């Protein structure tokens, strides 16, 4: 599949899910107006780019950076902002490491290198951040950091380009992987709690049958 088609496909899937009423399940805490504005700006900026100091930057980079900084500013606790930033640095480092070394470990590649990177970073984001706005902001900032690190590492071989269509595909794959892993983990935790409560009720000592 050509670069860029994955982004368009996942955008369509996301819009169908939200229109079908799954918004509060998948992305609770984010208003429909904010989501609609994000999709409109993404489609508008996904092919637009500009040169800054010899570096070609696509519009989605500015959009993701704005969203990440907005969420961080809206976070009331300074410690939680620092926590979010540290997680973003971790995700960026893992993203950069996998992109640079995954071709040396073909045995761990699942389906493709892009899917493997997205699943790995998405699962890590889901495990470290639970609230959807913070999770999206953390992985967005992390992938931005990783993309900058990758472009800087290869600056002598090719011109520095940030936010190109391959990165956009990876962002959408990672976002879907993160939300999917989050829902799976939440379901497992809820199921475990329910099973524990039922087992506890069955083995609770001192219960006597009620007399009619």
CSV table of C-alpha atoms in Angstrom, one decimal:
chain,number,residue,atom,x,y,z
A,1,UNK,CA,0.0,0.0,0.0
A,2,UNK,CA,1.3,3.4,-1.0
A,3,UNK,CA,2.4,5.8,1.7
A,4,UNK,CA,-0.5,8.0,2.9
A,5,UNK,CA,-3.3,5.6,2.1
A,6,UNK,CA,-3.1,4.1,5.6
A,7,UNK,CA,-3.8,7.5,7.1
A,8,UNK,CA,-6.8,8.1,4.9
A,9,UNK,CA,-8.2,4.7,5.6
A,10,UNK,CA,-7.8,5.0,9.3
A,11,UNK,CA,-9.4,8.5,9.2
A,12,UNK,CA,-12.4,7.1,7.5
A,13,UNK,CA,-12.6,4.2,10.0
A,14,UNK,CA,-12.4,6.6,12.9
A,15,UNK,CA,-15.1,8.9,11.5
A,16,UNK,CA,-17.4,5.9,11.0
A,17,UNK,CA,-16.8,4.8,14.6
A,18,UNK,CA,-17.5,8.2,16.0
A,19,UNK,CA,-20.7,8.7,13.9
A,20,UNK,CA,-21.8,5.3,15.1
A,21,UNK,CA,-21.7,6.4,18.7
A,22,UNK,CA,-18.4,4.9,19.8
A,23,UNK,CA,-16.8,8.2,20.6
A,24,UNK,CA,-17.4,8.1,24.3
A,25,UNK,CA,-16.0,4.6,24.4
A,26,UNK,CA,-12.9,5.2,22.4
A,27,UNK,CA,-12.0,8.8,23.2
A,28,UNK,CA,-13.9,9.9,26.2
A,29,UNK,CA,-13.0,13.3,27.5
A,30,UNK,CA,-12.6,14.8,24.1
A,31,UNK,CA,-15.4,16.9,22.7
A,32,UNK,CA,-16.9,16.2,19.3
A,33,UNK,CA,-16.1,19.7,18.2
A,34,UNK,CA,-12.4,19.2,19.0
A,35,UNK,CA,-12.4,15.9,17.1
A,36,UNK,CA,-14.1,17.4,14.0
A,37,UNK,CA,-11.6,20.3,14.0
A,38,UNK,CA,-8.7,17.9,14.4
A,39,UNK,CA,-9.8,15.8,11.4
A,40,UNK,CA,-10.4,18.9,9.2
A,41,UNK,CA,-7.0,20.4,10.0
A,42,UNK,CA,-5.3,17.1,9.5
A,43,UNK,CA,-6.8,16.6,6.0
A,44,UNK,CA,-6.0,20.2,5.2
A,45,UNK,CA,-2.4,20.0,6.3
A,46,UNK,CA,-1.4,16.4,5.5
A,47,UNK,CA,0.1,17.4,2.1
A,48,UNK,CA,1.1,21.0,3.0
A,49,UNK,CA,4.7,21.6,3.9
A,50,UNK,CA,7.1,24.5,4.3
A,51,UNK,CA,10.9,25.0,4.6
A,52,UNK,CA,12.3,26.3,7.8
A,53,UNK,CA,16.1,26.7,7.8
A,54,UNK,CA,16.5,24.1,5.1
A,55,UNK,CA,14.2,21.6,6.9
A,56,UNK,CA,11.0,20.6,5.2
A,57,UNK,CA,8.2,20.3,7.7
A,58,UNK,CA,4.7,19.0,7.0
A,59,UNK,CA,1.7,20.7,8.5
A,60,UNK,CA,0.7,17.7,10.6
A,61,UNK,CA,3.8,18.3,12.7
A,62,UNK,CA,2.5,21.7,13.7
A,63,UNK,CA,-0.9,20.3,14.4
A,64,UNK,CA,0.3,17.5,16.6
A,65,UNK,CA,2.7,19.8,18.5
A,66,UNK,CA,-0.1,22.3,19.1
A,67,UNK,CA,-2.4,19.5,20.4
A,68,UNK,CA,0.3,18.1,22.7
A,69,UNK,CA,1.2,21.5,24.1
A,70,UNK,CA,-2.5,22.4,24.6
A,71,UNK,CA,-3.1,19.3,26.6
A,72,UNK,CA,0.0,19.9,28.7
A,73,UNK,CA,-1.1,23.5,29.4
A,74,UNK,CA,-4.6,22.3,30.4
A,75,UNK,CA,-3.1,19.7,32.8
A,76,UNK,CA,-3.4,21.4,36.2
A,77,UNK,CA,-0.7,19.5,38.0
A,78,UNK,CA,3.0,20.5,37.3
A,79,UNK,CA,4.1,17.0,38.4
A,80,UNK,CA,1.7,15.4,35.9
A,81,UNK,CA,3.0,17.7,33.2
A,82,UNK,CA,6.5,16.6,34.0
A,83,UNK,CA,5.3,12.9,34.0
A,84,UNK,CA,3.7,13.4,30.6
A,85,UNK,CA,6.9,14.9,29.2
A,86,UNK,CA,9.1,12.1,30.6
A,87,UNK,CA,6.8,9.5,29.1
A,88,UNK,CA,6.9,11.3,25.7
A,89,UNK,CA,10.7,11.2,25.8
A,90,UNK,CA,10.6,7.5,26.6
A,91,UNK,CA,8.1,6.8,23.7
A,92,UNK,CA,10.3,8.9,21.4
A,93,UNK,CA,13.4,7.0,22.3
A,94,UNK,CA,11.7,3.6,21.8
A,95,UNK,CA,10.2,4.8,18.5
A,96,UNK,CA,13.6,6.0,17.3
A,97,UNK,CA,15.4,2.8,18.5
A,98,UNK,CA,12.9,0.5,16.8
A,99,UNK,CA,13.0,2.4,13.5
A,100,UNK,CA,16.8,2.3,13.5
A,101,UNK,CA,17.3,-1.3,14.6
A,102,UNK,CA,14.3,-3.3,13.7
A,103,UNK,CA,15.7,-4.4,10.4
A,104,UNK,CA,18.5,-6.1,12.3
A,105,UNK,CA,15.9,-8.3,14.2
A,106,UNK,CA,13.6,-9.8,11.5
A,107,UNK,CA,12.4,-12.5,13.9
A,108,UNK,CA,10.4,-9.9,16.0
A,109,UNK,CA,8.8,-8.2,13.0
A,110,UNK,CA,5.0,-8.7,13.0
A,111,UNK,CA,3.3,-8.3,9.6
A,112,UNK,CA,5.6,-5.3,8.8
A,113,UNK,CA,8.1,-3.1,10.5
A,114,UNK,CA,5.6,-0.2,10.6
A,115,UNK,CA,3.0,-2.4,12.3
A,116,UNK,CA,5.6,-3.7,14.7
A,117,UNK,CA,6.7,-0.2,15.7
A,118,UNK,CA,3.2,1.1,16.0
A,119,UNK,CA,2.1,-1.9,18.1
A,120,UNK,CA,5.1,-1.6,20.4
A,121,UNK,CA,4.9,2.1,21.0
A,122,UNK,CA,1.1,2.0,21.2
A,123,UNK,CA,1.1,-0.7,23.9
A,124,UNK,CA,3.7,1.2,25.9
A,125,UNK,CA,1.6,4.4,25.7
A,126,UNK,CA,-1.5,2.4,26.8
A,127,UNK,CA,0.3,0.9,29.7
A,128,UNK,CA,1.7,4.2,30.9
A,129,UNK,CA,-1.2,6.7,30.2
A,130,UNK,CA,-4.8,5.8,30.7
A,131,UNK,CA,-6.8,9.0,30.1
A,132,UNK,CA,-7.3,9.3,26.3
A,133,UNK,CA,-6.4,13.1,25.9
A,134,UNK,CA,-3.2,12.6,27.8
A,135,UNK,CA,-2.5,9.3,26.0
A,136,UNK,CA,-2.9,11.0,22.5
A,137,UNK,CA,-0.8,14.0,23.6
A,138,UNK,CA,2.0,11.8,25.0
A,139,UNK,CA,2.3,9.5,22.0
A,140,UNK,CA,2.1,12.5,19.6
A,141,UNK,CA,4.9,14.3,21.4
A,142,UNK,CA,6.9,11.1,21.6
A,143,UNK,CA,6.6,10.4,17.9
A,144,UNK,CA,7.5,14.0,17.1
A,145,UNK,CA,10.6,13.6,19.2
A,146,UNK,CA,11.5,10.3,17.6
A,147,UNK,CA,11.0,11.7,14.1
A,148,UNK,CA,13.3,14.7,14.8
A,149,UNK,CA,15.9,12.3,16.2
A,150,UNK,CA,15.7,10.1,13.1
A,151,UNK,CA,15.9,13.0,10.7
A,152,UNK,CA,18.9,14.5,12.6
A,153,UNK,CA,20.7,11.1,12.6
A,154,UNK,CA,20.4,10.8,8.8
A,155,UNK,CA,20.9,14.5,8.0
A,156,UNK,CA,24.2,13.7,6.1
A,157,UNK,CA,22.6,11.1,3.9
A,158,UNK,CA,19.4,12.9,3.0
A,159,UNK,CA,17.6,16.3,3.5
A,160,UNK,CA,15.9,16.7,6.8
A,161,UNK,CA,12.1,16.1,6.4
A,162,UNK,CA,9.7,16.1,9.3
A,163,UNK,CA,6.1,14.7,9.3
A,164,UNK,CA,6.2,13.2,5.9
A,165,UNK,CA,3.4,10.8,4.8
A,166,UNK,CA,5.2,7.7,6.2
A,167,UNK,CA,5.3,9.4,9.6
A,168,UNK,CA,1.6,10.2,9.3
A,169,UNK,CA,0.8,6.5,8.6
A,170,UNK,CA,2.8,5.5,11.6
A,171,UNK,CA,1.1,8.1,13.8
A,172,UNK,CA,-2.4,6.8,12.9
A,173,UNK,CA,-1.3,3.2,13.4
A,174,UNK,CA,0.2,4.0,16.8
A,175,UNK,CA,-2.9,5.9,17.9
A,176,UNK,CA,-5.2,3.0,16.9
A,177,UNK,CA,-2.9,0.6,18.6
A,178,UNK,CA,-2.8,2.6,21.8
A,179,UNK,CA,-6.5,3.0,22.1
A,180,UNK,CA,-7.1,-0.6,21.2
A,181,UNK,CA,-4.6,-1.8,23.8
A,182,UNK,CA,-6.2,0.6,26.4
A,183,UNK,CA,-9.7,-0.8,25.8
A,184,UNK,CA,-8.3,-4.4,26.0
A,185,UNK,CA,-6.5,-3.7,29.2
A,186,UNK,CA,-9.5,-1.9,30.7
A,187,UNK,CA,-11.7,-4.9,29.8
A,188,UNK,CA,-9.3,-7.3,31.4
A,189,UNK,CA,-9.1,-5.3,34.6
A,190,UNK,CA,-12.9,-5.0,34.8
A,191,UNK,CA,-13.3,-8.7,34.1
A,192,UNK,CA,-10.7,-9.6,36.8
A,193,UNK,CA,-12.4,-7.4,39.4
A,194,UNK,CA,-15.8,-8.9,38.6
A,195,UNK,CA,-14.4,-12.4,38.8
A,196,UNK,CA,-12.6,-11.6,42.1
A,197,UNK,CA,-15.8,-10.2,43.7
A,198,UNK,CA,-17.8,-13.3,42.7
A,199,UNK,CA,-15.2,-15.6,44.1
A,200,UNK,CA,-15.0,-13.6,47.3
A,201,UNK,CA,-18.8,-13.8,47.7
A,202,UNK,CA,-18.7,-17.5,47.3
A,203,UNK,CA,-16.0,-18.2,49.8
A,204,UNK,CA,-17.0,-15.5,52.3
A,205,UNK,CA,-17.0,-17.2,55.7
A,206,UNK,CA,-19.8,-16.9,58.3
A,207,UNK,CA,-22.7,-16.6,55.8
A,208,UNK,CA,-25.7,-18.5,56.9
A,209,UNK,CA,-28.7,-19.2,54.8
A,210,UNK,CA,-31.7,-17.0,55.4
A,211,UNK,CA,-34.7,-18.5,57.1
A,212,UNK,CA,-38.1,-18.1,55.5
